[in-house]
């Protein structure tokens, strides 16, 4: 680390921002190549999302053994998962185990909040300025800053006046929070809220859930993994990862090969009964393809799940409030749950529909809605994230010709090429950037692919003495069009969720944005492989000021 001096060589060839699942892997890959790489991380320790999210009930919705890294036989052989869907503490232990095994910590600096990233046209280098005013200059930047790492709070009057404890789930305290016997409010019923509510319902004194719009939730069916079962999983890793590579979502579950229309209604129901009883996302991504594209198919399956909610929730009026009316099953992220609906059968759990009786203010004692005030000891905000672009928008990013990334993306969609490049921002590579595959795909399966590809590109760049890499405007436009076309095919385009770029807690985000690639993992991989095999024709590369032909 040194003060910026443009007459000297950069401090590092590659600076990676973020030491979560992506940043750790990128560090390992570049170090293997002997490339000078350094990682900075905002938090005090590694793990990213798994370091940060410590709320009760936080766990995988992906099968644990499909979430771990696939690249190291040694790590696969040595690590044992204790549950089919592991909890946050276990996942964080796993990431620390990987970091220790690969001795990653020596190249990671913690407590580094990035304020700005500025590209210098003259030297083709980036200057990263930290909150403590230090700067780091690097030839290349890799952002591994997460898709869901910028939490957002509502804007209720009086939020600061509450005298009890209140926190966003992302900022759940590191020290234990004792909720036993407490009066607790949870605001928000997305995948996070659903996990918190299920986990704390039994132990709190009283729980009030403030729900704006319900989600379609489905059972996780978690269970422990025995030693014998883990041995069998270990022996099967090649098949497991090959299967994940072959499915659109990077999971063990791929779409059912049959058409919805090929089966009679009772056969469909029988199939769905089996799906509903199966673990993980099978009932979502293992369903008929039509569920995602065909309104009739979606409506029929949604009604099947609505009936399940009616069976599980004793009070019919509460059950009806928990059934979504504004969107069908699976067009928003499906929260997986363990006894979530049963929580509402407990005598000390209340559901408040804030579409009916809106929250008016947070008071010193609790929450006041249009009809009443309730008092609480703890308020939990499970209100989600400024997803996909939020972590970028919180940094002042200035590319070539002084263009500002926030402004470029605010104008319309956050267009990129493959979710990795933005035109006008040379030498900047994003893992998990907008219009990439990581939001829609089992995260590690997607980011291993992207990271391997970026690593291959950086090897090419090093071997050819290239100083500047940038996507062409045409390639970016073609990719962004493809992203938009996928949305047109999918029912998810109609839902107001982070999948479509909405967040009503942020000014200007009450409109649709095409933030994710919905074409699936195999198609995405093919695009990456073709680009590399053809010598990166969509990228402009320069060496000492002259264009290098691919
Ligand atoms: P989310 O899905 O965006 O849900 C936020 C919730 O807060 C929604 O119910 C939303 O209501 C509500 N909300 C937001 N602003 C509000 C306001 N001003 N007043 C009242 N309610 C408000 O966020 P999340 O639950 O944190 O989940 C985000 C993503 O994290 C998930 O989709 C998933 O990808 C990931 N996640 C993964 C796991 C896992 O793998 N196990 C677990 C948790 C989360 P509306 O629906 O009406 O907007």
mmCIF file of N, CA and C and ligand atoms in Angstrom, residues 55 59-61 148 154 156 187-193 195 212-213 333 354 382-385 498 505, ligand 1:
data_model
loop_
_atom_site.group_PDB
_atom_site.id
_atom_site.type_symbol
_atom_site.label_atom_id
_atom_site.label_comp_id
_atom_site.label_asym_id
_atom_site.label_seq_id
_atom_site.Cartn_x
_atom_site.Cartn_y
_atom_site.Cartn_z
ATOM 1 N N UNK A 55 -28.591 -13.795 11.536
ATOM 2 C CA UNK A 55 -29.933 -13.841 12.128
ATOM 3 C C UNK A 55 -30.326 -15.302 12.394
ATOM 4 N N UNK A 59 -29.722 -20.114 6.883
ATOM 5 C CA UNK A 59 -29.107 -21.344 6.356
ATOM 6 C C UNK A 59 -29.256 -21.415 4.850
ATOM 7 N N UNK A 60 -28.573 -22.422 4.260
ATOM 8 C CA UNK A 60 -28.663 -22.659 2.821
ATOM 9 C C UNK A 60 -30.072 -23.020 2.400
ATOM 10 N N UNK A 61 -30.411 -22.615 1.183
ATOM 11 C CA UNK A 61 -31.557 -23.203 0.499
ATOM 12 C C UNK A 61 -31.063 -24.126 -0.612
ATOM 13 N N UNK A 148 -26.211 -9.326 -2.768
ATOM 14 C CA UNK A 148 -27.140 -8.950 -1.698
ATOM 15 C C UNK A 148 -26.322 -8.470 -0.503
ATOM 16 N N UNK A 154 -36.807 0.449 5.636
ATOM 17 C CA UNK A 154 -37.954 1.288 5.276
ATOM 18 C C UNK A 154 -37.727 2.722 5.758
ATOM 19 N N UNK A 156 -39.898 4.690 7.763
ATOM 20 C CA UNK A 156 -40.991 5.057 8.660
ATOM 21 C C UNK A 156 -40.560 6.196 9.569
ATOM 22 N N UNK A 187 -40.553 -7.237 10.473
ATOM 23 C CA UNK A 187 -41.133 -6.537 9.317
ATOM 24 C C UNK A 187 -40.485 -7.117 8.063
ATOM 25 N N UNK A 188 -41.291 -7.723 7.195
ATOM 26 C CA UNK A 188 -40.745 -8.310 5.963
ATOM 27 C C UNK A 188 -40.895 -9.821 5.967
ATOM 28 N N UNK A 189 -41.371 -10.352 4.850
ATOM 29 C CA UNK A 189 -41.612 -11.792 4.737
ATOM 30 C C UNK A 189 -41.011 -12.351 3.442
ATOM 31 N N UNK A 190 -39.789 -11.933 3.121
ATOM 32 C CA UNK A 190 -39.031 -12.548 2.029
ATOM 33 C C UNK A 190 -38.317 -13.782 2.583
ATOM 34 N N UNK A 191 -37.349 -14.303 1.804
ATOM 35 C CA UNK A 191 -36.647 -15.529 2.223
ATOM 36 C C UNK A 191 -36.020 -15.356 3.610
ATOM 37 N N UNK A 192 -35.539 -14.143 3.911
ATOM 38 C CA UNK A 192 -34.909 -13.902 5.206
ATOM 39 C C UNK A 192 -35.946 -13.867 6.324
ATOM 40 N N UNK A 193 -36.982 -13.046 6.154
ATOM 41 C CA UNK A 193 -38.016 -12.934 7.182
ATOM 42 C C UNK A 193 -38.615 -14.293 7.503
ATOM 43 N N UNK A 195 -37.236 -17.221 7.267
ATOM 44 C CA UNK A 195 -36.311 -18.022 8.093
ATOM 45 C C UNK A 195 -36.313 -17.540 9.539
ATOM 46 N N UNK A 212 -46.217 -7.077 4.117
ATOM 47 C CA UNK A 212 -46.776 -6.229 3.067
ATOM 48 C C UNK A 212 -47.406 -7.121 1.999
ATOM 49 N N UNK A 213 -46.588 -7.880 1.291
ATOM 50 C CA UNK A 213 -47.133 -8.822 0.298
ATOM 51 C C UNK A 213 -46.613 -10.213 0.660
ATOM 52 N N UNK A 333 -38.336 -15.064 -5.887
ATOM 53 C CA UNK A 333 -37.522 -16.074 -5.212
ATOM 54 C C UNK A 333 -38.391 -16.798 -4.177
ATOM 55 N N UNK A 354 -50.073 -5.240 6.381
ATOM 56 C CA UNK A 354 -49.883 -3.786 6.352
ATOM 57 C C UNK A 354 -50.332 -3.156 5.025
ATOM 58 N N UNK A 382 -36.522 -7.223 8.273
ATOM 59 C CA UNK A 382 -36.100 -8.220 7.265
ATOM 60 C C UNK A 382 -36.529 -7.677 5.907
ATOM 61 N N UNK A 383 -36.096 -6.450 5.639
ATOM 62 C CA UNK A 383 -36.669 -5.693 4.517
ATOM 63 C C UNK A 383 -35.809 -5.717 3.250
ATOM 64 N N UNK A 384 -34.833 -6.613 3.198
ATOM 65 C CA UNK A 384 -34.157 -6.865 1.934
ATOM 66 C C UNK A 384 -33.016 -5.916 1.589
ATOM 67 N N UNK A 385 -32.721 -5.884 0.293
ATOM 68 C CA UNK A 385 -31.457 -5.282 -0.176
ATOM 69 C C UNK A 385 -31.655 -4.392 -1.398
ATOM 70 N N UNK A 498 -36.797 -8.119 -6.253
ATOM 71 C CA UNK A 498 -35.430 -7.766 -6.652
ATOM 72 C C UNK A 498 -35.038 -8.470 -7.943
ATOM 73 N N UNK A 505 -37.964 1.072 -1.319
ATOM 74 C CA UNK A 505 -37.290 1.858 -0.278
ATOM 75 C C UNK A 505 -36.234 2.792 -0.871
HETATM 76 P P1 LIG B 1 -36.654 -9.651 0.005
HETATM 77 O O1 LIG B 1 -36.919 -10.956 -0.624
HETATM 78 O O2 LIG B 1 -36.471 -8.473 -0.856
HETATM 79 O O3 LIG B 1 -37.832 -9.408 1.031
HETATM 80 C C1 LIG B 1 -37.963 -8.196 1.720
HETATM 81 C C2 LIG B 1 -39.258 -8.234 2.484
HETATM 82 O O4 LIG B 1 -39.401 -7.001 3.179
HETATM 83 C C3 LIG B 1 -40.489 -8.375 1.586
HETATM 84 O O5 LIG B 1 -41.467 -9.103 2.260
HETATM 85 C C4 LIG B 1 -40.917 -6.923 1.391
HETATM 86 O O6 LIG B 1 -42.272 -6.765 1.087
HETATM 87 C C5 LIG B 1 -40.625 -6.386 2.783
HETATM 88 N N1 LIG B 1 -40.420 -4.947 2.782
HETATM 89 C C6 LIG B 1 -39.467 -4.238 2.135
HETATM 90 N N2 LIG B 1 -39.609 -2.938 2.377
HETATM 91 C C7 LIG B 1 -40.672 -2.805 3.194
HETATM 92 C C8 LIG B 1 -41.318 -1.702 3.773
HETATM 93 N N3 LIG B 1 -40.906 -0.452 3.549
HETATM 94 N N4 LIG B 1 -42.384 -1.941 4.569
HETATM 95 C C9 LIG B 1 -42.806 -3.214 4.775
HETATM 96 N N5 LIG B 1 -42.242 -4.296 4.251
HETATM 97 C C10 LIG B 1 -41.185 -4.092 3.456
HETATM 98 O O7 LIG B 1 -35.353 -9.711 0.949
HETATM 99 P P2 LIG B 1 -34.792 -10.934 1.782
HETATM 100 O O8 LIG B 1 -35.886 -11.678 2.441
HETATM 101 O O9 LIG B 1 -33.688 -10.425 2.613
HETATM 102 O O10 LIG B 1 -34.222 -11.901 0.670
HETATM 103 C C11 LIG B 1 -33.372 -11.394 -0.337
HETATM 104 C C12 LIG B 1 -32.685 -12.540 -1.018
HETATM 105 O O11 LIG B 1 -31.660 -13.053 -0.163
HETATM 106 C C13 LIG B 1 -33.543 -13.749 -1.286
HETATM 107 O O12 LIG B 1 -34.389 -13.587 -2.385
HETATM 108 C C14 LIG B 1 -32.485 -14.802 -1.497
HETATM 109 O O13 LIG B 1 -31.959 -14.764 -2.778
HETATM 110 C C15 LIG B 1 -31.435 -14.391 -0.480
HETATM 111 N N6 LIG B 1 -31.595 -15.229 0.709
HETATM 112 C C16 LIG B 1 -31.119 -16.492 0.617
HETATM 113 C C17 LIG B 1 -31.276 -17.345 1.653
HETATM 114 C C18 LIG B 1 -30.780 -18.750 1.506
HETATM 115 O O14 LIG B 1 -30.130 -19.116 0.584
HETATM 116 N N7 LIG B 1 -31.092 -19.597 2.386
HETATM 117 C C19 LIG B 1 -31.904 -16.931 2.814
HETATM 118 C C20 LIG B 1 -32.364 -15.616 2.893
HETATM 119 C C21 LIG B 1 -32.202 -14.770 1.824
HETATM 120 P P3 LIG B 1 -42.765 -6.729 -0.450
HETATM 121 O O15 LIG B 1 -42.678 -8.154 -0.918
HETATM 122 O O16 LIG B 1 -44.133 -6.197 -0.375
HETATM 123 O O17 LIG B 1 -41.811 -5.836 -1.193
#
